[in-house]
Coordinates of C-alpha atoms in Angstrom, one line a residue:
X1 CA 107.0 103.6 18.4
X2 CA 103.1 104.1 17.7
X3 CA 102.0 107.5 15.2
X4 CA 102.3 110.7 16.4
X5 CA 98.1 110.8 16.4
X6 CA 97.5 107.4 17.6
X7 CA 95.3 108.2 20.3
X8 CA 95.9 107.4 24.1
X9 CA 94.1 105.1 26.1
X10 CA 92.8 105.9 29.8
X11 CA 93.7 104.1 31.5
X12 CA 91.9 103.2 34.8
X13 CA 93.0 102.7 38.2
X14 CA 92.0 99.2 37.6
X15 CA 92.2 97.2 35.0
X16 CA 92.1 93.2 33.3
X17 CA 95.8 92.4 33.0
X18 CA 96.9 89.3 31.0
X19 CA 99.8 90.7 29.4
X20 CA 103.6 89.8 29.6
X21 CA 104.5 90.0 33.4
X22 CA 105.3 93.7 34.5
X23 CA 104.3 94.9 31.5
X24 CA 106.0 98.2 31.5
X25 CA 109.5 97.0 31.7
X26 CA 109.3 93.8 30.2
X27 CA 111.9 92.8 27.3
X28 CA 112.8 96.6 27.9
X29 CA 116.7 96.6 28.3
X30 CA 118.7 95.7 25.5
X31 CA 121.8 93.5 26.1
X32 CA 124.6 93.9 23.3
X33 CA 126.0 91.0 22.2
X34 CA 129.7 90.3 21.8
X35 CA 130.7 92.9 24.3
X36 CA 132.8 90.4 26.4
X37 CA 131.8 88.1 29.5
X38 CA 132.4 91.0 32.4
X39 CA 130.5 93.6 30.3
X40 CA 127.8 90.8 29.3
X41 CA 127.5 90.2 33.5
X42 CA 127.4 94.3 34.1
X43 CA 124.3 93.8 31.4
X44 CA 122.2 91.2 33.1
X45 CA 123.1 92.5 36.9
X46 CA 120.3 94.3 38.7
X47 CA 117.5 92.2 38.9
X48 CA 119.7 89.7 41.5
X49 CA 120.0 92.5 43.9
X50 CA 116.2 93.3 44.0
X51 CA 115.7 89.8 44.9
X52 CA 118.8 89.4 47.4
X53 CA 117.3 92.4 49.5
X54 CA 114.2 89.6 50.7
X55 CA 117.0 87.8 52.3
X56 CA 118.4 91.0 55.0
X57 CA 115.6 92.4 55.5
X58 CA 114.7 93.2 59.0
X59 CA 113.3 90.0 60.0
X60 CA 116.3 88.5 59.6
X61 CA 118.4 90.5 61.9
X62 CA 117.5 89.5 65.2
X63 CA 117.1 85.5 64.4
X64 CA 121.0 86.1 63.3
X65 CA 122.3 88.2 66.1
X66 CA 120.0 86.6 68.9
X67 CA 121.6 83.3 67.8
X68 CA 125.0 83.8 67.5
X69 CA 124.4 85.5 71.6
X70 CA 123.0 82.1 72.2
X71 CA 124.9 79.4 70.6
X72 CA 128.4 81.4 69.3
X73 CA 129.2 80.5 65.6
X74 CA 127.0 76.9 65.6
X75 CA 124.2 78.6 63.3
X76 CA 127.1 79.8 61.3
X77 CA 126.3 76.8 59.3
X78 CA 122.3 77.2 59.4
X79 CA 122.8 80.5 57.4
X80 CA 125.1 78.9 54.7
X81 CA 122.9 75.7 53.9
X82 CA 119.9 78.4 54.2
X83 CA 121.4 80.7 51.2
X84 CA 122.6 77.3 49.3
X85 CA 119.0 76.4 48.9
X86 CA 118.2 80.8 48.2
X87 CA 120.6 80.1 45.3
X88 CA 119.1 77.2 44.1
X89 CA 115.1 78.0 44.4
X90 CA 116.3 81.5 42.2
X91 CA 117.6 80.1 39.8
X92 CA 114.7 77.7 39.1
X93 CA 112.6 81.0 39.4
X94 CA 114.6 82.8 37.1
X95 CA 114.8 80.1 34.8
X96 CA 111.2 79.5 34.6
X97 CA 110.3 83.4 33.5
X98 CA 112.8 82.9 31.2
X99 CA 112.5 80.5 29.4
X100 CA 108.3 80.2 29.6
X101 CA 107.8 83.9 29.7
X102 CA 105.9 83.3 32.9
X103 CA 106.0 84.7 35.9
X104 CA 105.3 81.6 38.9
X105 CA 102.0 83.2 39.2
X106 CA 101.4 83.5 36.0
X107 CA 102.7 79.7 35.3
X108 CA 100.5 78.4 38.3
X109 CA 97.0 80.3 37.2
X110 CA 97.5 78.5 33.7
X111 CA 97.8 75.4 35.0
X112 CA 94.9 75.8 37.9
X113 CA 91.7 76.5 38.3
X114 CA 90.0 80.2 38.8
X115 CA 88.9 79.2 42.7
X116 CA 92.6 77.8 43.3
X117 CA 93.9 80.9 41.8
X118 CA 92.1 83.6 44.1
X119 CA 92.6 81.1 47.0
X120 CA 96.9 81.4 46.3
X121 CA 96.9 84.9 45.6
X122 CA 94.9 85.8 49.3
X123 CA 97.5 83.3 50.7
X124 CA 100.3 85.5 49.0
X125 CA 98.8 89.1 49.7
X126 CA 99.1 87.7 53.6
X127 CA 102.8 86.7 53.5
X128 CA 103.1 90.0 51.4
X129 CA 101.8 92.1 53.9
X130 CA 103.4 90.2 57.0
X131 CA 107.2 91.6 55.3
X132 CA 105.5 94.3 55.1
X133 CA 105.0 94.8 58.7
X134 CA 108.7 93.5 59.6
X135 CA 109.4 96.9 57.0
X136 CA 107.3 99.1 58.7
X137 CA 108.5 98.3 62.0
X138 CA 112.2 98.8 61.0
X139 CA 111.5 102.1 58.6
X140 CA 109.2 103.7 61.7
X141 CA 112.1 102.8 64.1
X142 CA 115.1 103.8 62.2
X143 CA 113.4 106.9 62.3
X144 CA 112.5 107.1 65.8
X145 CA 116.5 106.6 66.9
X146 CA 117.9 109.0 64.1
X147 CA 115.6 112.0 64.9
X148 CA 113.3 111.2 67.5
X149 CA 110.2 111.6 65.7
X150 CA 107.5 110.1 67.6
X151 CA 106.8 106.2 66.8
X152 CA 103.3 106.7 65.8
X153 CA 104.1 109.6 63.3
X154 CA 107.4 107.6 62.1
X155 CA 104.8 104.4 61.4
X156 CA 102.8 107.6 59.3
X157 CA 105.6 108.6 57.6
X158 CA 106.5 105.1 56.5
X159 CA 103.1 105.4 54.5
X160 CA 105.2 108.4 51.9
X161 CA 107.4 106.4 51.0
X162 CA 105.0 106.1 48.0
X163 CA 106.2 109.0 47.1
X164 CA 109.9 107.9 46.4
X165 CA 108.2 105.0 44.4
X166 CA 106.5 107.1 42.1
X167 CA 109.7 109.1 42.0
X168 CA 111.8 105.9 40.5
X169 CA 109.3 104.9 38.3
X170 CA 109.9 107.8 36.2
X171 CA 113.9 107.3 36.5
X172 CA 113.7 104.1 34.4
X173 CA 114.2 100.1 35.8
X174 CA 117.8 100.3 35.4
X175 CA 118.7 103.2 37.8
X176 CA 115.9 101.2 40.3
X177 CA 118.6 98.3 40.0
X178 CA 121.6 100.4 40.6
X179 CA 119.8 102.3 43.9
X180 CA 119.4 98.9 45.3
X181 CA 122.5 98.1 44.8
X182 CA 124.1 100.9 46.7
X183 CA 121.9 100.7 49.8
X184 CA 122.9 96.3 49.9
X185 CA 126.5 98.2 50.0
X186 CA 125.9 100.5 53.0
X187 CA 124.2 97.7 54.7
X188 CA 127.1 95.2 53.8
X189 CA 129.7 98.1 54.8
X190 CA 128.0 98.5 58.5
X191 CA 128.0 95.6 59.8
X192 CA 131.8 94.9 58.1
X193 CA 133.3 97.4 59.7
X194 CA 131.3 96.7 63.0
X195 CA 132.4 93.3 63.1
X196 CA 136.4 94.1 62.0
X197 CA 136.5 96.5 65.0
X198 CA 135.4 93.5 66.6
X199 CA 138.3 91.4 66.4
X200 CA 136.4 88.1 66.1
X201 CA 138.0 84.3 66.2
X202 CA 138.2 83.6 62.1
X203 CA 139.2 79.9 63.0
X204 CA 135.9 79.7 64.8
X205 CA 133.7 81.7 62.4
X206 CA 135.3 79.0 59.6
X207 CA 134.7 75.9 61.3
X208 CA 130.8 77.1 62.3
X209 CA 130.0 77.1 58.6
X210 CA 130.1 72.9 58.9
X211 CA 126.7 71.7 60.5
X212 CA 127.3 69.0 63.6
X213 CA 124.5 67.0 65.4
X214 CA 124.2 69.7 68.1
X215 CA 123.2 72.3 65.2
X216 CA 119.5 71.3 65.4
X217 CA 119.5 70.0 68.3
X218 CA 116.5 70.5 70.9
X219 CA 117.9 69.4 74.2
X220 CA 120.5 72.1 75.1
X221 CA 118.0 75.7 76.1
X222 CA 119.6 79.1 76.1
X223 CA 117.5 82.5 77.1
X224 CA 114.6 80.2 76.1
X225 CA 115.9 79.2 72.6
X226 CA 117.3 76.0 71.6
X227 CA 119.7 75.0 68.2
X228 CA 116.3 74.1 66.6
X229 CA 114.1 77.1 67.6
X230 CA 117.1 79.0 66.5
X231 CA 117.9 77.3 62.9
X232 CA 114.4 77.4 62.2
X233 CA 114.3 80.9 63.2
X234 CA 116.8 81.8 60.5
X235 CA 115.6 79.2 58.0
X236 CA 112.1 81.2 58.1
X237 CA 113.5 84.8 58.1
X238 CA 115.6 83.7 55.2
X239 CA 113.6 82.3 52.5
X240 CA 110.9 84.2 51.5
X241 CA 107.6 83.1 49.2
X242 CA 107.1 86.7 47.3
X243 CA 111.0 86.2 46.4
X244 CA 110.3 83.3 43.7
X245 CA 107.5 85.2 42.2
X246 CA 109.4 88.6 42.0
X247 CA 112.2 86.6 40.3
X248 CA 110.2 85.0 38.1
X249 CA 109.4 88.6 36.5
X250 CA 112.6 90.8 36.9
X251 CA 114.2 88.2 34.8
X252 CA 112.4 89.0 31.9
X253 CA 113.7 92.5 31.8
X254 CA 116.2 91.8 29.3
X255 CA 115.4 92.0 25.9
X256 CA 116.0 88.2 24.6
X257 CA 115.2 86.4 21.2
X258 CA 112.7 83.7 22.1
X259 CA 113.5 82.0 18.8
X260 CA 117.4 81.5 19.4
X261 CA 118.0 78.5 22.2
X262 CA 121.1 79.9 22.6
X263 CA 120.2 83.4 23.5
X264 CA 118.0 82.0 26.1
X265 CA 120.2 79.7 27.1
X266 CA 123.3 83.0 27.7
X267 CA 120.2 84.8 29.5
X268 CA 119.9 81.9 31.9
X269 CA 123.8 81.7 32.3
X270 CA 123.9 85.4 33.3
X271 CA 121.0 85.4 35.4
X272 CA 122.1 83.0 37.1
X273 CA 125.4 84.4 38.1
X274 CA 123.4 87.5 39.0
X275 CA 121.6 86.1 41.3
X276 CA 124.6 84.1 42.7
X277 CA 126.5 87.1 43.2
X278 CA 123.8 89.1 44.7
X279 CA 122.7 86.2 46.7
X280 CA 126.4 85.7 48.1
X281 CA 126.1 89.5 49.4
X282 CA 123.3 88.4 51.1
X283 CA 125.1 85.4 52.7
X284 CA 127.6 87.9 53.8
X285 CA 125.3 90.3 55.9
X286 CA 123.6 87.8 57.6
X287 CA 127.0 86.1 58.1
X288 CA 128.3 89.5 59.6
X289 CA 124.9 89.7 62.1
X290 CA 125.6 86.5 63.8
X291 CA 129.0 87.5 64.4
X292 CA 128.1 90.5 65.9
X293 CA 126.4 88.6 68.0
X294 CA 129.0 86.5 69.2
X295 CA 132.1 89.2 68.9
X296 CA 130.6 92.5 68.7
X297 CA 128.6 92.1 72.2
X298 CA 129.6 90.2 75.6
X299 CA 128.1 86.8 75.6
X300 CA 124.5 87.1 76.9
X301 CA 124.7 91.1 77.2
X302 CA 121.9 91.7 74.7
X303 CA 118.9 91.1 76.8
X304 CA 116.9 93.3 74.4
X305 CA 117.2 91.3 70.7
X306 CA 114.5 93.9 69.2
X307 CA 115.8 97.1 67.3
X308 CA 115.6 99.3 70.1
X309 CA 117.8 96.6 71.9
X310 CA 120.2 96.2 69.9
X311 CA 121.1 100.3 68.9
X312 CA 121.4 100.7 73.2
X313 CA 123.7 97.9 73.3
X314 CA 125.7 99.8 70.7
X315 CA 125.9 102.4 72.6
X316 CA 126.3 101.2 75.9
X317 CA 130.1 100.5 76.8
X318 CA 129.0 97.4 79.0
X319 CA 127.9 95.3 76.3
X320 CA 130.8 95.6 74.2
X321 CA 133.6 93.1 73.8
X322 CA 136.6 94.9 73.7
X323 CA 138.3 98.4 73.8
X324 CA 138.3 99.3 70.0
X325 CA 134.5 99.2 70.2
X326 CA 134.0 100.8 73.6
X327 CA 136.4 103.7 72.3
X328 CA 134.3 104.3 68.8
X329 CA 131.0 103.1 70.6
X330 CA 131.4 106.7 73.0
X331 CA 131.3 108.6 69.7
X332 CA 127.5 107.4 69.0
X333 CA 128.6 105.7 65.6
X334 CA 128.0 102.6 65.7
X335 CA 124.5 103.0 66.8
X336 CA 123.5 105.2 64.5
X337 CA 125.5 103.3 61.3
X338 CA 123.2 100.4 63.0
X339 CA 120.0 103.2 62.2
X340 CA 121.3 103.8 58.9
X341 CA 121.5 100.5 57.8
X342 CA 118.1 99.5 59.2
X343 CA 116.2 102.6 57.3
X344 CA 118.6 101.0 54.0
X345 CA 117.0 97.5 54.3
X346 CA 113.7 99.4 54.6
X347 CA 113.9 101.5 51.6
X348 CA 115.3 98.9 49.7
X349 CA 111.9 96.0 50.5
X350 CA 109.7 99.2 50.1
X351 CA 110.9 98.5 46.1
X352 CA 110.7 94.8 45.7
X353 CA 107.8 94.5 48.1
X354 CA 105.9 96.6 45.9
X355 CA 106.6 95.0 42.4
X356 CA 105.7 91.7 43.8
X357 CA 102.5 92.7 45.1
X358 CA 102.0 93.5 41.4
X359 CA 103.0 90.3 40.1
X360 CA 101.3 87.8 41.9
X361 CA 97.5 90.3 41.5
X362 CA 98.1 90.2 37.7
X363 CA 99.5 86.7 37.8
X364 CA 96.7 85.1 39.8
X365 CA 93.7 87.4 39.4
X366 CA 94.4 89.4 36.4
X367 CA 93.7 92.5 37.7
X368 CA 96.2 95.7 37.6
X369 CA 96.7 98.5 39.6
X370 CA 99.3 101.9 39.3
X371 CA 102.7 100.7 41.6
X372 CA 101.9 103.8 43.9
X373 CA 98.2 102.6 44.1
X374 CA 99.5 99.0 44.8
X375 CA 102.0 100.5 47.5
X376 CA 99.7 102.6 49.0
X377 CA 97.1 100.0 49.9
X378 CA 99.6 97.2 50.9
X379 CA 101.4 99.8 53.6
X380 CA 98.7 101.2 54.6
X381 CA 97.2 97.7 55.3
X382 CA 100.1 96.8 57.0
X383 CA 100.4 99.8 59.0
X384 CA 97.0 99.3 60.6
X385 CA 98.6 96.0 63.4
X386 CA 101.6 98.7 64.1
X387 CA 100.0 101.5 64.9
X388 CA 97.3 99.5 67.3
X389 CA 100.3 97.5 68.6
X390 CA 101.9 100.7 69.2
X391 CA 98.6 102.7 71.1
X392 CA 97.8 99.6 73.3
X393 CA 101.0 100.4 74.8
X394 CA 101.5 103.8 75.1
X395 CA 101.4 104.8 79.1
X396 CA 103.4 102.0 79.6
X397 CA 107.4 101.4 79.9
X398 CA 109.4 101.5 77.1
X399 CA 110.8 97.5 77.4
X400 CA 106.7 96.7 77.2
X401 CA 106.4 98.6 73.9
X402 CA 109.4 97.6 72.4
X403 CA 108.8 94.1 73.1
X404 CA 105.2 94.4 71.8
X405 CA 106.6 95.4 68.4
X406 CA 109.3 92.3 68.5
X407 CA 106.4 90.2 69.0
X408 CA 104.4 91.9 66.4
X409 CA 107.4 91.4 64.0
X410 CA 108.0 87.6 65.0
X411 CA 104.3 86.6 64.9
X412 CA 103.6 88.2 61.5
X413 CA 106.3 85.3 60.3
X414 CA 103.7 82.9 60.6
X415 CA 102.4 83.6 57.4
X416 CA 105.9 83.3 55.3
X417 CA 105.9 79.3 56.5
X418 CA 102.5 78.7 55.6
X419 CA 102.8 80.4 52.2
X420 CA 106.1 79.0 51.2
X421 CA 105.5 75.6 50.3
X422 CA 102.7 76.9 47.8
X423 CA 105.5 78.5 45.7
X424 CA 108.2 76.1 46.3
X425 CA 106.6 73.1 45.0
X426 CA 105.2 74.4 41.6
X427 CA 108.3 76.2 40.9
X428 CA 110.0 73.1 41.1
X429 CA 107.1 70.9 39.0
X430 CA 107.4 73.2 36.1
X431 CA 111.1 73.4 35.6
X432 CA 111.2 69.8 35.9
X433 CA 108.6 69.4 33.5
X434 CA 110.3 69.1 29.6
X435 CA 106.7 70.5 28.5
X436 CA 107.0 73.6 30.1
X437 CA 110.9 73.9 29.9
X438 CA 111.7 72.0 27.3
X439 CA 114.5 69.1 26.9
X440 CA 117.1 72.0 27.0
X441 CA 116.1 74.0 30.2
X442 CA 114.2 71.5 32.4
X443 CA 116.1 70.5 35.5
X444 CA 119.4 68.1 35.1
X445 CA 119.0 65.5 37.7
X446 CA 121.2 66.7 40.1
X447 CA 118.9 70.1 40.5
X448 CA 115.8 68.0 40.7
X449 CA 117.5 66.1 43.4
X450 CA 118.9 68.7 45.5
X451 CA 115.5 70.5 44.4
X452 CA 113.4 68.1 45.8
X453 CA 115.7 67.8 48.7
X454 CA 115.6 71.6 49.8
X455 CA 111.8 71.6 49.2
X456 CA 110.8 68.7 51.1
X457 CA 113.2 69.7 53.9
X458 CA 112.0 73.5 53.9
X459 CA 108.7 72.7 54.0
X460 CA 109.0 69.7 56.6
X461 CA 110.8 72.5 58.9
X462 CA 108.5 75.0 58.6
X463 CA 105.6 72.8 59.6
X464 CA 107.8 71.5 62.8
X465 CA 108.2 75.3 63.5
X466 CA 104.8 76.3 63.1
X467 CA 103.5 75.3 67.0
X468 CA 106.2 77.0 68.7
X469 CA 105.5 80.3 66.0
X470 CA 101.8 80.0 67.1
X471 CA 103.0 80.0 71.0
X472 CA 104.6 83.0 70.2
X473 CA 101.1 85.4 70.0
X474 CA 100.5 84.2 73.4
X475 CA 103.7 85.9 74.8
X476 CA 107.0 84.8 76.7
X477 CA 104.9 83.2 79.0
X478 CA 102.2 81.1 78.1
X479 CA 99.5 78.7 80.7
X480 CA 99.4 75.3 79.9
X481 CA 95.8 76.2 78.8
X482 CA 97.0 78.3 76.1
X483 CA 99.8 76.0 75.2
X484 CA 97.5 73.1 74.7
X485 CA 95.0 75.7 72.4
X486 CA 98.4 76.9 70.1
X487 CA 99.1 73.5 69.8
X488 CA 95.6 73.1 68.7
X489 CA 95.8 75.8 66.3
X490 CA 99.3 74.9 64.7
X491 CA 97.7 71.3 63.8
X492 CA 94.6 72.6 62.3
X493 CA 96.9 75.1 60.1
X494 CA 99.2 72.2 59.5
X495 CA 96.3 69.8 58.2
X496 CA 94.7 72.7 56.4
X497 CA 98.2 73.5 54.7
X498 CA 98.5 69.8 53.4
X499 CA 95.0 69.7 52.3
X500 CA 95.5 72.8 50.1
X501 CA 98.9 72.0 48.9
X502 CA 97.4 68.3 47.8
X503 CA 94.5 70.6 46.0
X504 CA 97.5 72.6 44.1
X505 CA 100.0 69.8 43.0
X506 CA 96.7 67.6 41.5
X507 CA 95.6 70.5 39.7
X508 CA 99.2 71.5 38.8
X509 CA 99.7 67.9 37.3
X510 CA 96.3 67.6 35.8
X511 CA 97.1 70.9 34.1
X512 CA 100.7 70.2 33.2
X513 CA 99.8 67.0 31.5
X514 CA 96.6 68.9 29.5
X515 CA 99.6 71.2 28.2
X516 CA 101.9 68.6 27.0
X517 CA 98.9 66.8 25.2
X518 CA 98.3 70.2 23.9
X519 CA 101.6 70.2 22.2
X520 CA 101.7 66.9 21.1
X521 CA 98.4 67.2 19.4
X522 CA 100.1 70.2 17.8
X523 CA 103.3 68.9 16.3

């Protein structure tokens, strides 16, 4: 604590940040020691669930459902091998704030050059603001079907939620963990009790979760979407760039002793199992979507996969797949639990969105901003392509307008794959790297194999994805003329991610050995 007359800086609404990450609640919560391993875990849990929240947000809900109306429990594997790989990447992420007292941003600015640095953070503002979109298109929405405001006021109102930011920050980081919490519960709750009235074919669900050949298969076309289209569907709504970074910094809430291996080393440990357990929740709800698609609704009865499809066919007794539903379907609940959870999932990116936007503009640029300043400008940013998505089809039916937002939602995606590989691969040089780490903390060769692995895989899948994503802004039914010109667009992205990913692993190397002759020449 400073003197009583120590006097206080203004501070202004920008600022030079190159300070510990998130500043304000860094090394902030104490952690007793000797209190036990379940107390210990209760200690360290919070910032796991802050980061499992990027992996059920909206975008992910109709890739889920939409699939398992297509192809049964086939993807069931898809979403399994996709959290796997969650689990892994966060752990490295974790790992790496840690143990460097970094956040990724922070660690990849160090190690690159100024030009390379504002280039990355542009790149990560974009796949910022394209969530952002999927969560104004869900808040505005949960809205519209819980009390009828207006879409276009609702996509206004999504703007306040500012407001309940501002509110939390003055509630402490702690009781920000334990609201996140509680809405991944109502979500999780939802769709479990949607899918146990259900009834579904456990046998089947179990025996989905082991991938086959057919699983990305190409050949075999349902409602327009193949295995492949529908894996890599999930894959993308899954893993999420601003995730790593937002790990990277929540981990360094706890208040650790740098100087004792062993303290880190616990921190790790719990971390780790926070994440684990937070990321299995996630696993879960996803897990629970696909079967809703498969047991909640006929086979092929959801024509409509957007939001607005989905809490009809709740509601509508003909979709349903057996009695138990249609009879609690006529009471409206499920629908509107549906609404519930969606405005959850909402509320809950509104909080994580917002710290990561603060990480990666101090990490990368060293500039600083208030979190409701931050907020403001990302929503109302993102708000702009919703509400002119939204007034280009007003006057016309309501399928063309919900469809127009689907599309908006599905096409902002595009961003996420070509920003992921940019914090995948770094992540995974510096924790392999014993300069960075150390001999203690780097990666054991089995995680730098599976690492490598998930990475190269992710990456190679997102690229393969990236034509059919571009098709996508050209609608459901595109000329040849415009298939040939997406196609020419998905290459030139596709060469021009390459070029810049070569440009940040030879300046990430170059950099990486600088440090380690820095230390050497040290000791």
């Amino acid at each position: 604590m400073g003197e009583k007359n120590a006097p206080t800086r203004k501070h202004k609404l920008i600022e030079y940040a190159n300070g510990p990450s998130l500043e304000e609640i860094n090394g902030k919560i104490e952690v007793p020691k000797d209190i036990g391993f379940w107390k210990t875990l209760f200690a360290y849990s919070g910032p796991g669930a802050l980061v499992a929240v990027g992996y059920m947000d909206p975008g992910n809900w109709s890739t889920s459902i939409t699939g398992g109306q297509n192809f049964q429990y086939l993807l069931m594997s898809v979403i399994l091998i996709s959290s796997l790989i969650a689990m892994l990447l966060q752990y490295m992420a974790a790992k790496l704030g840690i143990v460097s007292q970094m956040d990724l941003a922070q660690a990849i600015r160090a190690r690159t050059s100024r030009a390379l640095g504002i280039v990355l953070w542009i790149l990560t503002e974009f796949a910022i603001m394209a969530t952002d979109i999927a969560e104004v298109i869900g808040a505005a929405i949960a809205l519209f079907l819980l009390f009828h405001i207006p879409l276009i006021i609702a996509v206004f109102i999504t703007v306040f939620d500012v407001l309940l930011l501002l509110l939390l920050t003055k509630i402490g980081f702690r009781k920000i963990e334990g609201l996140v919490v509680c809405l991944i519960l109502v979500i999780l709750f939802v769709f479990a009790y949607q899918v146990a009235l259900s009834d579904p074919n456990w046998g089947a669900v179990i025996a989905g979760l082991v991938p086959n050949a057919e699983t990305f298969s190409s050949s075999k076309t349902v409602a327009g979407m193949t295995p492949l289209t529908g894996s890599l569907g999930i894959i993308g709504a899954t893993v999420m760039p601003h995730n790593l970074y937002l790990h990277s910094a929540i981990s360094q809430t706890r208040k650790i002793d740098h100087h004792n291996a062993d303290d880190v080393a616990r921190t790790v440990k719990f971390a780790s199992l926070d994440s684990n357990i937070q990321l299995t929740a996630a696993f879960f709800v996803n897990a629970l979507l696909l079967i809703m698609g498969v047991a909640v609704f006929k086979t092929g009865a959801v024509k409509d996969p957007s939001f607005f499809g989905l809490f009809q066919a709740l509601s509508d007794t003909s979709t349903l797949s057996n009695g138990v539903l249609i009879g609690v379907a006529k009471s409206g609940i499920l629908s509107v639990l549906f609404a519930v959870a969606l405005l959850a999932s909402g509320q809950n990116s509104t909080i994580t969105g917002t710290l990561t936007g603060q990480v990666i503009m101090e990490g990368f640029v060293h500039m600083r901003m208030p979190l409701w300043l931050r907020r403001l400008v990302t929503r109302l940013l993102s708000v702009i392509p919703v509400l002119i998505c939204v007034m280009l089809t007003r006057g016309k039916s309501a399928i063309a307008e919900h469809e127009a937002l689907n599309d908006l939602m599905n096409n902002s995606q595009v961003f996420l794959a070509f920003a992921l590989p940019f914090s995948m691969l770094p992540l995974l040089m510096m924790t392999d790297s014993a300069a960075e780490m150390g001999h203690r903390f780097k990666n054991s060769w089995w995680v730098k194999g599976l690492g490598w692995l998930s990475v190269i895989g992710l990456t190679g899948l997102n690229l393969l994805g990236l034509p059919a994503q571009v098709e996508g802004f050209f609608g459901d039914n595109p000329t040849k003329g415009q298939l040939s010109i997406a196609d020419n667009i998905a290459w030139v992205l596709i060469v021009a991610i390459l070029a810049l990913l070569l440009w940040t692993l030879v300046e990430l190397y170059r950099g990486n050995k600088r440090y380690a002759a820095k230390l050497s020449a040290a000791k």
